[in-house]
Coordinates of C-alpha atoms in Angstrom, one line a residue:
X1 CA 116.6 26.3 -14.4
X2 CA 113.4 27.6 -14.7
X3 CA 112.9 30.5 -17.8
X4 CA 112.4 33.7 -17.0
X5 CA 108.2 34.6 -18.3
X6 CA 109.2 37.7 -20.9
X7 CA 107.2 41.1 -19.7
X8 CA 106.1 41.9 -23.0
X9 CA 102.8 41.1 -24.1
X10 CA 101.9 38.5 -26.8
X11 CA 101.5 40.2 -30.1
X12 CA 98.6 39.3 -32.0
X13 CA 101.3 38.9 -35.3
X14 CA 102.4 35.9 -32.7
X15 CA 99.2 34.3 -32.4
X16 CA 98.4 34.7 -35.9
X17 CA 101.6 33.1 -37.2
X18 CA 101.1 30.2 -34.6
X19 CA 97.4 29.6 -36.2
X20 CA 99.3 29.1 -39.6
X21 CA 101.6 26.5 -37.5
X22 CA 98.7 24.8 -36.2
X23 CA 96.7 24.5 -39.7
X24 CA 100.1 23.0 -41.4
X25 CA 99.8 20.3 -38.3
X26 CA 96.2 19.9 -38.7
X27 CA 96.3 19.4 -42.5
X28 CA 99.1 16.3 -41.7
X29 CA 97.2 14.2 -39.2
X30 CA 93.9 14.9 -40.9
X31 CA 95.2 13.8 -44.4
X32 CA 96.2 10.0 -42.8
X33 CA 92.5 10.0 -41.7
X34 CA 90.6 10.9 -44.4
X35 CA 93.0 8.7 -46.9
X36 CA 92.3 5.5 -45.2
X37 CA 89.1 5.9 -45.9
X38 CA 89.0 5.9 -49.5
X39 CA 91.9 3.4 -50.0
X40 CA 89.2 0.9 -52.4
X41 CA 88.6 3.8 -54.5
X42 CA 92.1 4.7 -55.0
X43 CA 93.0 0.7 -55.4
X44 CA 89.9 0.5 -58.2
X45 CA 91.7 3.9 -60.3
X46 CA 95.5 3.1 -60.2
X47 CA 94.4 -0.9 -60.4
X48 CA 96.8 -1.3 -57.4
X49 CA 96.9 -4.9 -56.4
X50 CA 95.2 -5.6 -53.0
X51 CA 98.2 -6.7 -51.3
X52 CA 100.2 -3.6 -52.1
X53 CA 97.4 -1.3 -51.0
X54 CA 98.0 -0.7 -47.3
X55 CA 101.2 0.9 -48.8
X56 CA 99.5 3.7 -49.8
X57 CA 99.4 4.4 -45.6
X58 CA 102.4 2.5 -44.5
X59 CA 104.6 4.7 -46.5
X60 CA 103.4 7.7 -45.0
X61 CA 103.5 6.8 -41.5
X62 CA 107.4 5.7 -42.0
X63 CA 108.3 8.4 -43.1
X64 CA 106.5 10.2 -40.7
X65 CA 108.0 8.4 -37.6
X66 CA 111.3 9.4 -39.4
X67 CA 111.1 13.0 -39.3
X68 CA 109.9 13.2 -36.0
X69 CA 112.9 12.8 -33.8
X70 CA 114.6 14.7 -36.3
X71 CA 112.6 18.3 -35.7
X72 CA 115.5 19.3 -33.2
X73 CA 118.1 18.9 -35.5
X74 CA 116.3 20.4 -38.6
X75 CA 115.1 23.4 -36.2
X76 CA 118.5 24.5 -35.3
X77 CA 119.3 24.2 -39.1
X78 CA 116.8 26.3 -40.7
X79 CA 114.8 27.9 -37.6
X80 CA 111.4 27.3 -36.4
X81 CA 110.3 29.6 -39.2
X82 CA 112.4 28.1 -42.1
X83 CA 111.4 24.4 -41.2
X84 CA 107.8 25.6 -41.0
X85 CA 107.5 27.0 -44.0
X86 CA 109.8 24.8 -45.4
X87 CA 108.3 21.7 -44.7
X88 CA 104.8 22.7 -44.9
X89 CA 105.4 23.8 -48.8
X90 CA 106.4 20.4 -49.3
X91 CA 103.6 19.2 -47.7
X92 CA 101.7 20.9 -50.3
X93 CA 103.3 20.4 -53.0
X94 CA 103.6 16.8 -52.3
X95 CA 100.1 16.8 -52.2
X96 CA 99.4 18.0 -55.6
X97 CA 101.9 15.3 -56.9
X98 CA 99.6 12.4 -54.9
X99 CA 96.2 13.8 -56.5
X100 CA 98.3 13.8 -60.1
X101 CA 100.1 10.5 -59.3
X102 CA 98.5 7.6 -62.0
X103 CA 100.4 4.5 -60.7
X104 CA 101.4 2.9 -57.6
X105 CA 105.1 3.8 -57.6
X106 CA 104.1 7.5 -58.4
X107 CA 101.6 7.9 -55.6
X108 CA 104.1 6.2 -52.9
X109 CA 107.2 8.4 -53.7
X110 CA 104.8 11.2 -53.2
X111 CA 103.2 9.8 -49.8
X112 CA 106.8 9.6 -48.6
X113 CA 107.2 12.8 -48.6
X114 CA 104.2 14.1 -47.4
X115 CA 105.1 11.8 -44.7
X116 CA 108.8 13.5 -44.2
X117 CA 107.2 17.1 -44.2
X118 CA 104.4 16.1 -41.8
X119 CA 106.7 14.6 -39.7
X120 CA 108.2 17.4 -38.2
X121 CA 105.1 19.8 -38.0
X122 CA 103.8 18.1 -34.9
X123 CA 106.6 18.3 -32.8
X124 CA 107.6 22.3 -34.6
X125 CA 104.1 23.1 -33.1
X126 CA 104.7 22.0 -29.3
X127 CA 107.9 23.7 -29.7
X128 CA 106.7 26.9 -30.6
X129 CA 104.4 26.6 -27.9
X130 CA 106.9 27.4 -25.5
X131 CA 109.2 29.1 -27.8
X132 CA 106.7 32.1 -28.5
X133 CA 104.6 31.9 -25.9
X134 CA 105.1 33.4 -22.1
X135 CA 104.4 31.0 -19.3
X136 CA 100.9 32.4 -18.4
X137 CA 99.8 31.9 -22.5
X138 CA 101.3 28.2 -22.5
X139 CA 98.0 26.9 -21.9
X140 CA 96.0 28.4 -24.2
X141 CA 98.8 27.6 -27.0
X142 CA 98.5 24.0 -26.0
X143 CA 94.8 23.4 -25.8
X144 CA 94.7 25.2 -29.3
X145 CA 97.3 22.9 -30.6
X146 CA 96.3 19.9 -28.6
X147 CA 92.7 20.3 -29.6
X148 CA 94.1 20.2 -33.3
X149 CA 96.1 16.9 -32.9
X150 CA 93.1 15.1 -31.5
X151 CA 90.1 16.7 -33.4
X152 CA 91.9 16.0 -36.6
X153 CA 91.4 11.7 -36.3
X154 CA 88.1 12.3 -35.1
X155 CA 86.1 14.5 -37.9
X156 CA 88.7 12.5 -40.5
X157 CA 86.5 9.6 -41.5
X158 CA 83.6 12.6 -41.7
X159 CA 85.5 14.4 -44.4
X160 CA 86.7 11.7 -46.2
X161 CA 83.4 9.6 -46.3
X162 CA 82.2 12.9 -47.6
X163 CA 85.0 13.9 -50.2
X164 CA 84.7 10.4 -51.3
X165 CA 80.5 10.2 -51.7
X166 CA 80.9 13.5 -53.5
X167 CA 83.9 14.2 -55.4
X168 CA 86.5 11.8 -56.7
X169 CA 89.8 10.2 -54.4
X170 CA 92.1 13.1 -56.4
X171 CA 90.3 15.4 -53.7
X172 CA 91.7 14.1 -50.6
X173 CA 95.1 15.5 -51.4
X174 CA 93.8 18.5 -53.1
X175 CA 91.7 19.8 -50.2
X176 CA 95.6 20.7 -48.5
X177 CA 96.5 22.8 -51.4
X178 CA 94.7 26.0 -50.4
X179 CA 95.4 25.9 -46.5
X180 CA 98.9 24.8 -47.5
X181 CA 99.4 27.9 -49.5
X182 CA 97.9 30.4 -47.2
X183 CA 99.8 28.4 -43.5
X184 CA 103.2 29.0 -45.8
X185 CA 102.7 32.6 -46.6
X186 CA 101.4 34.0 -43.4
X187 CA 104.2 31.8 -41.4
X188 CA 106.3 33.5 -43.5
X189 CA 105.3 36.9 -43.2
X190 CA 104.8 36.9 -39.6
X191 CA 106.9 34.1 -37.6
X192 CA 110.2 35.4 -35.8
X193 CA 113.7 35.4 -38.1
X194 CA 116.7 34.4 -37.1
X195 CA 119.6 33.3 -39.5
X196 CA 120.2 29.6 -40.2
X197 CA 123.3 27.8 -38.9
X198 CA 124.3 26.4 -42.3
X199 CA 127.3 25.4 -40.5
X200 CA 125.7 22.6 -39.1
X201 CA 125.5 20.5 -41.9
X202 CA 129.1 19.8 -42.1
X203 CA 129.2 18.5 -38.9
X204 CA 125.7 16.1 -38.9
X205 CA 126.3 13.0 -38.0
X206 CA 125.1 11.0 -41.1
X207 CA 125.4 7.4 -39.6
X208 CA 123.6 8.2 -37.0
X209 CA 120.8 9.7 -39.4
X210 CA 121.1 6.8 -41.3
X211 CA 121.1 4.3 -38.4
X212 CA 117.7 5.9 -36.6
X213 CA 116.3 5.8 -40.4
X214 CA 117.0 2.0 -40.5
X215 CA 115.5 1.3 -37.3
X216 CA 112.9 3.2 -37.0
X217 CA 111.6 2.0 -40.5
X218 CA 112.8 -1.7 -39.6
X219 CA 110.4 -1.2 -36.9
X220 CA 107.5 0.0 -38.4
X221 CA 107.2 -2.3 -41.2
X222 CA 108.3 -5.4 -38.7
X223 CA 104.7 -4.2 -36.8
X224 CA 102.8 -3.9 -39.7
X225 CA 103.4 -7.5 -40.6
X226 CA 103.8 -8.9 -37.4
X227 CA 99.9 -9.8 -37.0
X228 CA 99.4 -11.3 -40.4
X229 CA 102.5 -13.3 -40.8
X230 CA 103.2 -14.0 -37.4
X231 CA 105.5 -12.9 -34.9
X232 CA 107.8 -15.9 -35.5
X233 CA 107.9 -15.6 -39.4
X234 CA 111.4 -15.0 -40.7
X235 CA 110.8 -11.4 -41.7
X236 CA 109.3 -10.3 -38.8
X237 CA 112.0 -11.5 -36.4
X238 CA 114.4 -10.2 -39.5
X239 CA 112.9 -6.9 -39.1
X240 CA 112.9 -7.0 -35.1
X241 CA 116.7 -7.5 -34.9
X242 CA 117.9 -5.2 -37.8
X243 CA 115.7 -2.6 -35.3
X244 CA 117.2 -3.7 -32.5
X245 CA 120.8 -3.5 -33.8
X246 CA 120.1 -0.1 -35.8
X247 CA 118.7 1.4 -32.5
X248 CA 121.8 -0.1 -30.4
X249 CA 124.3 1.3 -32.9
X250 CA 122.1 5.1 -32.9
X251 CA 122.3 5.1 -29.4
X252 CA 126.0 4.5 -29.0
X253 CA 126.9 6.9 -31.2
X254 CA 124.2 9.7 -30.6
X255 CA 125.6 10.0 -26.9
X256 CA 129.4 10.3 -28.3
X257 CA 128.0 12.8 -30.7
X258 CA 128.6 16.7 -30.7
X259 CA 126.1 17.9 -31.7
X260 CA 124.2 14.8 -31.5
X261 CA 121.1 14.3 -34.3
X262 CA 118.4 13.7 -31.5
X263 CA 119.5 14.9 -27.6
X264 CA 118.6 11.5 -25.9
X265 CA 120.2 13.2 -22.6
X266 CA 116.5 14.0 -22.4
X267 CA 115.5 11.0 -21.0
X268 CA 117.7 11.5 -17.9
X269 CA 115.2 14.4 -16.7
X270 CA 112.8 12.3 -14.7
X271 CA 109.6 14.4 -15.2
X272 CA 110.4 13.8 -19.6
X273 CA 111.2 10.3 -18.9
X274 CA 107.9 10.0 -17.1
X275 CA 105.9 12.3 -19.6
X276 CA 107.4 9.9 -22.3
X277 CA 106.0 7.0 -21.3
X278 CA 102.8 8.0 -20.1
X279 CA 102.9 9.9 -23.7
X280 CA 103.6 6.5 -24.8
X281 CA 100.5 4.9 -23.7
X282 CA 98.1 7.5 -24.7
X283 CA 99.5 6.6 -28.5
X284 CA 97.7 2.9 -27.6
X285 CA 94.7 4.3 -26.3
X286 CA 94.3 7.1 -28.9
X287 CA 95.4 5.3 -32.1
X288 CA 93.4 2.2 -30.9
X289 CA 90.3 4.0 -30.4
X290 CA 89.9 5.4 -33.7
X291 CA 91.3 2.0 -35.2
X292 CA 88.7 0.2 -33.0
X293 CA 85.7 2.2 -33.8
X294 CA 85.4 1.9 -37.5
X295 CA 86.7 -1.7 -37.6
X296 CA 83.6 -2.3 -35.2
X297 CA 81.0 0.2 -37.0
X298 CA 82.0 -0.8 -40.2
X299 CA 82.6 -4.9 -40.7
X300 CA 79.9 -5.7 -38.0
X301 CA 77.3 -2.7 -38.0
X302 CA 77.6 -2.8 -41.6
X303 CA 78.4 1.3 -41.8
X304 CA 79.6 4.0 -44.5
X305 CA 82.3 5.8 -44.2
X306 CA 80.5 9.0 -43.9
X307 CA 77.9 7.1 -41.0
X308 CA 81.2 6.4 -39.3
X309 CA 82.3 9.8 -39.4
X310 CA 79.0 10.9 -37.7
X311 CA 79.2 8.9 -35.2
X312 CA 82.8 9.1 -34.1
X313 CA 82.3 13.3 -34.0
X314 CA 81.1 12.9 -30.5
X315 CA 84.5 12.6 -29.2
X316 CA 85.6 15.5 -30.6
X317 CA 82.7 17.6 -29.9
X318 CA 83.0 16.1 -25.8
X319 CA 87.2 17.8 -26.4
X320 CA 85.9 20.8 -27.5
X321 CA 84.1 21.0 -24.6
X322 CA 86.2 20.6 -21.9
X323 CA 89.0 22.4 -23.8
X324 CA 88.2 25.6 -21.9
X325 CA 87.8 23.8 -18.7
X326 CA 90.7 21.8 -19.2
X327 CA 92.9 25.5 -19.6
X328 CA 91.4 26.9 -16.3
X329 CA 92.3 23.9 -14.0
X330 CA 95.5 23.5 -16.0
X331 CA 96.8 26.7 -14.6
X332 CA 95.4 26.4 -11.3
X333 CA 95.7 22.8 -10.4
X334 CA 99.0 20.6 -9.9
X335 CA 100.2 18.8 -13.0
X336 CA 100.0 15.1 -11.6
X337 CA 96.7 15.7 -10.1
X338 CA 95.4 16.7 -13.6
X339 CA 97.4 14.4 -15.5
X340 CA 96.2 11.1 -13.4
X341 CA 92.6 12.5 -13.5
X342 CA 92.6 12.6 -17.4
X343 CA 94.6 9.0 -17.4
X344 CA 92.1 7.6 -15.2
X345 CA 88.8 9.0 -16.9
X346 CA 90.7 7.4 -20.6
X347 CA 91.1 3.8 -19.2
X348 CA 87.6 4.2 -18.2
X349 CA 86.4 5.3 -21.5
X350 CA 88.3 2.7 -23.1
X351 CA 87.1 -0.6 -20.6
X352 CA 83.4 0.6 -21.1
X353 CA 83.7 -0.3 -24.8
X354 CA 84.8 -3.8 -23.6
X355 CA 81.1 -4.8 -23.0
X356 CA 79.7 -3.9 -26.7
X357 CA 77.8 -7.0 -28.3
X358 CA 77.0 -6.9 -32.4
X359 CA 73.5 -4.8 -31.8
X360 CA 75.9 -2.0 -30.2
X361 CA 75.5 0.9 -32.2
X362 CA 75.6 5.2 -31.9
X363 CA 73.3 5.0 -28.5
X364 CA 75.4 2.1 -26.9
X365 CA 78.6 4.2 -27.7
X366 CA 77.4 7.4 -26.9
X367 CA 79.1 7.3 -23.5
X368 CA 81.9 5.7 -24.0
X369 CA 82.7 8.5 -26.3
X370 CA 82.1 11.1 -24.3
X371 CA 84.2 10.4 -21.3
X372 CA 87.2 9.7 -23.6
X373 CA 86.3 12.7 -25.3
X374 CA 86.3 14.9 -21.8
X375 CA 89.6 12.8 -20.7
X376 CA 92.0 13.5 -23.9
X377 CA 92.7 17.1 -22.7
X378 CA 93.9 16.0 -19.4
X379 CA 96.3 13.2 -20.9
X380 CA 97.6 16.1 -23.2
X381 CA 98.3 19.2 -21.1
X382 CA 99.6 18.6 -17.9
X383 CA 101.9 15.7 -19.7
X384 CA 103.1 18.2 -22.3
X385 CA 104.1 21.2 -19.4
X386 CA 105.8 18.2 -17.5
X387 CA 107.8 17.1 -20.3
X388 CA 108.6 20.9 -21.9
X389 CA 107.7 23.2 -19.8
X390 CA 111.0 23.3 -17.0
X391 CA 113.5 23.0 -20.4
X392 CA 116.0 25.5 -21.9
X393 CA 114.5 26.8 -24.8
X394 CA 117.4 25.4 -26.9
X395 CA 116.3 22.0 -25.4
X396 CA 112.7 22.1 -26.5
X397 CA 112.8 21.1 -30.2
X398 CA 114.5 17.6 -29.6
X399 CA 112.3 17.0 -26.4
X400 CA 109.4 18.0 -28.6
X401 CA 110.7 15.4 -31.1
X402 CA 110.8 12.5 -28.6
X403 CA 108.2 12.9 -26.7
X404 CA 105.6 13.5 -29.9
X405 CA 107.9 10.4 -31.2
X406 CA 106.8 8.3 -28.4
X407 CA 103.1 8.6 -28.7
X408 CA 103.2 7.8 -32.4
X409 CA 105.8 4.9 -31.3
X410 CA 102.5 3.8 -28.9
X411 CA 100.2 4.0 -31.7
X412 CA 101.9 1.9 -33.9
X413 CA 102.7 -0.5 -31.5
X414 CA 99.2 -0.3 -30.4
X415 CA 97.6 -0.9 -33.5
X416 CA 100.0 -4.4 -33.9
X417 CA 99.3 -5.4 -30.2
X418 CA 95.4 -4.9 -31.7
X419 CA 95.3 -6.6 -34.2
X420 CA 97.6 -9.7 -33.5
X421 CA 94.4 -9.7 -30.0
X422 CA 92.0 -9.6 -32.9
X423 CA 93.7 -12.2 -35.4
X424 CA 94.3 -14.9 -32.5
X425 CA 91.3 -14.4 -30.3
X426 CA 88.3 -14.1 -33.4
X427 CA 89.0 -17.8 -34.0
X428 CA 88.9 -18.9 -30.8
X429 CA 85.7 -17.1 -30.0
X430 CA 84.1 -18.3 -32.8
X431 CA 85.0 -22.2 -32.1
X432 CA 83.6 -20.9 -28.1
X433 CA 80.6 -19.6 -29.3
X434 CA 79.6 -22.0 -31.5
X435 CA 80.2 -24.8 -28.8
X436 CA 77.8 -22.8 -26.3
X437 CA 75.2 -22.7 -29.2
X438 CA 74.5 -25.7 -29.8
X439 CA 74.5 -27.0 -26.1
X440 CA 71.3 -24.6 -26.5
X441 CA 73.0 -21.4 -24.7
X442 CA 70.3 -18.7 -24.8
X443 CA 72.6 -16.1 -23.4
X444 CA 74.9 -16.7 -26.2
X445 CA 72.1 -16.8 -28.7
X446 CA 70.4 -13.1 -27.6
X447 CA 74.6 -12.0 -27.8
X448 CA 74.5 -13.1 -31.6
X449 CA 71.6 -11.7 -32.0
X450 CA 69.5 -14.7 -32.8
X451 CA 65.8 -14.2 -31.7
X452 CA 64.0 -16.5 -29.5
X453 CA 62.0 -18.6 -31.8
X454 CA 64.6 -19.3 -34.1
X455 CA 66.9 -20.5 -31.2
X456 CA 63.9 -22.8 -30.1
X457 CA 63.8 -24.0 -33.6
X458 CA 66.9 -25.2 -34.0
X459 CA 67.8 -28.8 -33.7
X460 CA 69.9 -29.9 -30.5
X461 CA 73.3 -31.2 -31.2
X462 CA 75.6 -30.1 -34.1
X463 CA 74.1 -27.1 -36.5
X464 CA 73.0 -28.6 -40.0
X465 CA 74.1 -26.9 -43.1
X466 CA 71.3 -25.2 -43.7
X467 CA 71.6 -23.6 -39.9
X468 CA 75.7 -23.0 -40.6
X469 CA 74.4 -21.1 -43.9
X470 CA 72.1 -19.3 -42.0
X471 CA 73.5 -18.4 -38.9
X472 CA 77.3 -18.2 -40.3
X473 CA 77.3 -14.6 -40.9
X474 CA 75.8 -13.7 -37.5
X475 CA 78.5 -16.2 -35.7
X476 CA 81.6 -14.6 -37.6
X477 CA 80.2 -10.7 -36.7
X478 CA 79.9 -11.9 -32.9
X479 CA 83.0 -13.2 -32.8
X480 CA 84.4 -10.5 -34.1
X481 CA 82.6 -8.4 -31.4
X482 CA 84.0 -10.3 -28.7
X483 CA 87.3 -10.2 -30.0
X484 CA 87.1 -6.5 -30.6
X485 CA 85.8 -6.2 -26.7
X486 CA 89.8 -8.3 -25.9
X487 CA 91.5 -5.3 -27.5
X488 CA 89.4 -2.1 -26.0
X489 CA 90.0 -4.3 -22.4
X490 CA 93.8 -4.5 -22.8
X491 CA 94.6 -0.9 -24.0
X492 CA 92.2 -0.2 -20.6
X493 CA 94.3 -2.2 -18.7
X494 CA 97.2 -0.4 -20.5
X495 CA 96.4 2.9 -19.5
X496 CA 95.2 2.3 -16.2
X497 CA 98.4 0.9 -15.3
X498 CA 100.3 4.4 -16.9
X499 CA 98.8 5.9 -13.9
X500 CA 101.6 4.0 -12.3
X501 CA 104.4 6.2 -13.4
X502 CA 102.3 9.7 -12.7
X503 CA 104.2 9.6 -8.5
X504 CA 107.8 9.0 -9.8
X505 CA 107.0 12.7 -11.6
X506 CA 108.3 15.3 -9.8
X507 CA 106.0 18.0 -8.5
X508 CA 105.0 21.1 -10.7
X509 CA 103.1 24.0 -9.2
X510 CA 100.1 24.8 -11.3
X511 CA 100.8 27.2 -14.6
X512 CA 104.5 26.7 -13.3
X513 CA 107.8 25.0 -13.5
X514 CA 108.7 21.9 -12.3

């Protein structure tokens, strides 16, 4: 049934506490960002060998896609107000203990639980949204938060290419210690109470937590190697089927369980089911974009981190935008209208990135940019009032869960889907491209970049050594390119076919309930 709207105004105490909500989310998908960037320097300090490295990240984002599905249960627990503040102190505080850590071990204990505590701020946030907020202020709440979620991995590699040209690595954990402090004590201060249900701790179902623990971490380590090892190799497939059971056995007895750790009844309201996935896809699109980019900018344009930064802001800048405009129409324009508008403009975006060539650079991108810039608002809102916006309000913290689950579930399976396209198709690129240069190909030769007179110089036939030397480099960056252009077509492709699911959604007036 559709909820009430509450005749009271919205007190500014409720906006305010709501900002501290949103700067605890902020600070959680901006630290990932601005970490990857600096990984060699924090390798070089803690002389951390190179294949341990990535699990600096790796154990962050487990943890993270642990939490997640968990908000609900934690919510009811503690409150909205006690997890927030909870969760975002140890945020904080984990973050000191990564800037003190000085070894490996140290710093990855710490990362995991910065990854537990940043789990659950995403989805706490889109709760509140429609826990606080009356129906004609959902909007607003959502573009503020939604603007947050996005901006966050696009102005990332500009703060950490900065904090890393200017200060040491210690300073991308530190920079959350002062916003930590200041989200915890005005949450605090000014976010509803309401008693915890202590009670519910007897009665959690700890296989269950244990089972979605297992699988989801199964999961997330199987796609991280899945690309490099192969999707065959013995650990992968090891990986894929302890998932697979984990998930089976979590599912079984989550439905049987009262309360249950995650409500999965969701998924048999059509409008979450079909918010879900398309939330799903945007994960691809979004995480691949900002994976894509840098890869691009940085091992074939030969970029800083900071140069990166600059030129990835235009996406944000294009969100900030439209954010206003996105509001407006959002609560005057049907939800699937809006929501196949945005899908369509993002698989747009994405497939004019599939044309770039090595000599693509900030101009060549500018576009590109800029319509998935003016797109993310309209994947994001009208998805996120389909999904949430017809629920109880006890329902919305494990709906929240999912459905924020299920984009970061997209991103990471994204991100393996892009990078196995990468790992397969570079070779065979390179072995095409080469075959087309020397049969004296001048198309190829301008799409490498190799300049007229030096493609008439060359000798017909086979390249000789001193050519290979020469041209090598140029050869590997193109095919790179090319391979690079394979990935932003299929998350296109992806996307567009998410528009797809947008009918089977059932209709929901505009600023309204399903």
């Amino acid at each position: 049934m559709p909820r009430a709207e509450p005749a009271m105004p919205v007190r500014p105490a409720t906006w305010l506490g709501f900002g501290a909500m949103c700067i605890g989310m902020f600070m959680a998908i901006l630290d990932v960002q601005i970490v990857a960037t600096s990984l060699p320097e924090i390798q070089a300090a803690l002389n951390i060998a190179p294949e341990q490295m990535s699990w600096v990240q790796t154990a962050y984002l487990i943890a993270e896609v642990i939490a997640i599905p968990l908000t609900g249960m934690l919510m009811r627990i503690l409150t909205m107000r006690g997890l927030f503040v909870g969760a975002t102190a140890l945020f904080t505080f984990a973050s000191l203990g990564c800037a003190s850590a000085d070894s490996f071990g140290a710093l990855v204990t710490w990362r995991v639980l910065q990854g537990m505590a940043g789990g659950t701020l995403i989805p706490a946030v889109f709760s509140a949204v429609f826990l606080l907020f009356p129906l004609r202020r959902q909007g607003i709440a959502t573009t503020l938060a939604g603007v947050l979620a996005v901006l966050a991995p696009t102005i990332g590699p500009v703060v950490g290419g900065w904090i890393t040209e200017t200060y040491s690595w210690h300073w991308l954990f530190l920079i959350n210690v002062l916003p930590g402090f200041a989200a915890v004590a005005v949450a605090a201060a000014v976010l509803p109470r309401a008693p915890m249900q202590r009670d519910l701790i007897r009665a959690l179902d700890w296989v269950s937590l244990g089972l979605i623990a297992v699988a989801l971490g199964a999961l997330e380590i199987a796609l991280k190697e899945g690309p490099a090892r192969g999707w065959t190799s013995g650990l992968v497939l090891g990986l894929l089927t302890l998932a697979a059971l984990s998930g089976a056995g979590f599912v079984r007895k989550t439905l049987r369980a009262q309360p249950p750790v995650v409500e999965l009844r969701n998924f048999s309201n059509r409008n979450f089911l079909v918010s879900s996935l398309l939330s799903f896809v945007l994960g691809i699109g979004l995480f691949g974009s900002v994976y894509l980019m840098p890869v691009f900018l940085a091992f074939v344009r030969g970029h800083g981190a900071l140069e990166i930064g600059k030129i990835m802001l235009v996406t944000g800048v294009a969100q900030l935008l439209i954010a206003p405009v996105a509001v407006a129409l959002d609560q005057r324009t049907e939800a699937r209208l809006l929501t196949a508008l945005g899908f369509a403009m993002f698989a747009i975006g994405l497939g004019m990135s599939a044309v770039q060539t090595p000599q693509t650079d900030f101009a060549g991108m500018f576009w590109p940019q800029v319509l998935r810039g003016l797109a993310i608002m309209f994947c994001l809102l009208p998805p996120t009032r389909l999904a949430l916006g017809h629920l109880a309000p006890e329902q919305v913290p494990d709906a929240s869960g999912l459905f924020n689950l299920m984009r970061n579930l997209g991103g990471a399976i994204g991100l393996a889907l892009i990078d196995t396209v990468i790992y397969s198709r570079g070779p065979v690129h390179a072995a095409a491209l080469l075959a087309q240069l020397q049969a004296g190909d001048r198309a190829t030769a301008a799409f490498i970049g190799i300049p007229a007179d030096m493609m008439a110089a060359l000798p017909a036939g086979p390249l000789d050594p001193a050519s290979q030397s020469l041209l090598g480099p140029m050869l590997e960056k193109a095919a790179l390119t090319s391979a690079i252009n394979d990935a932003w077509l299929m998350i296109a492709v992806l996307t567009f076919a998410a528009l797809l699911c947008v009918p089977f959604a059932r209709r929901a007036q505009p600023g309204g309930t399903p």
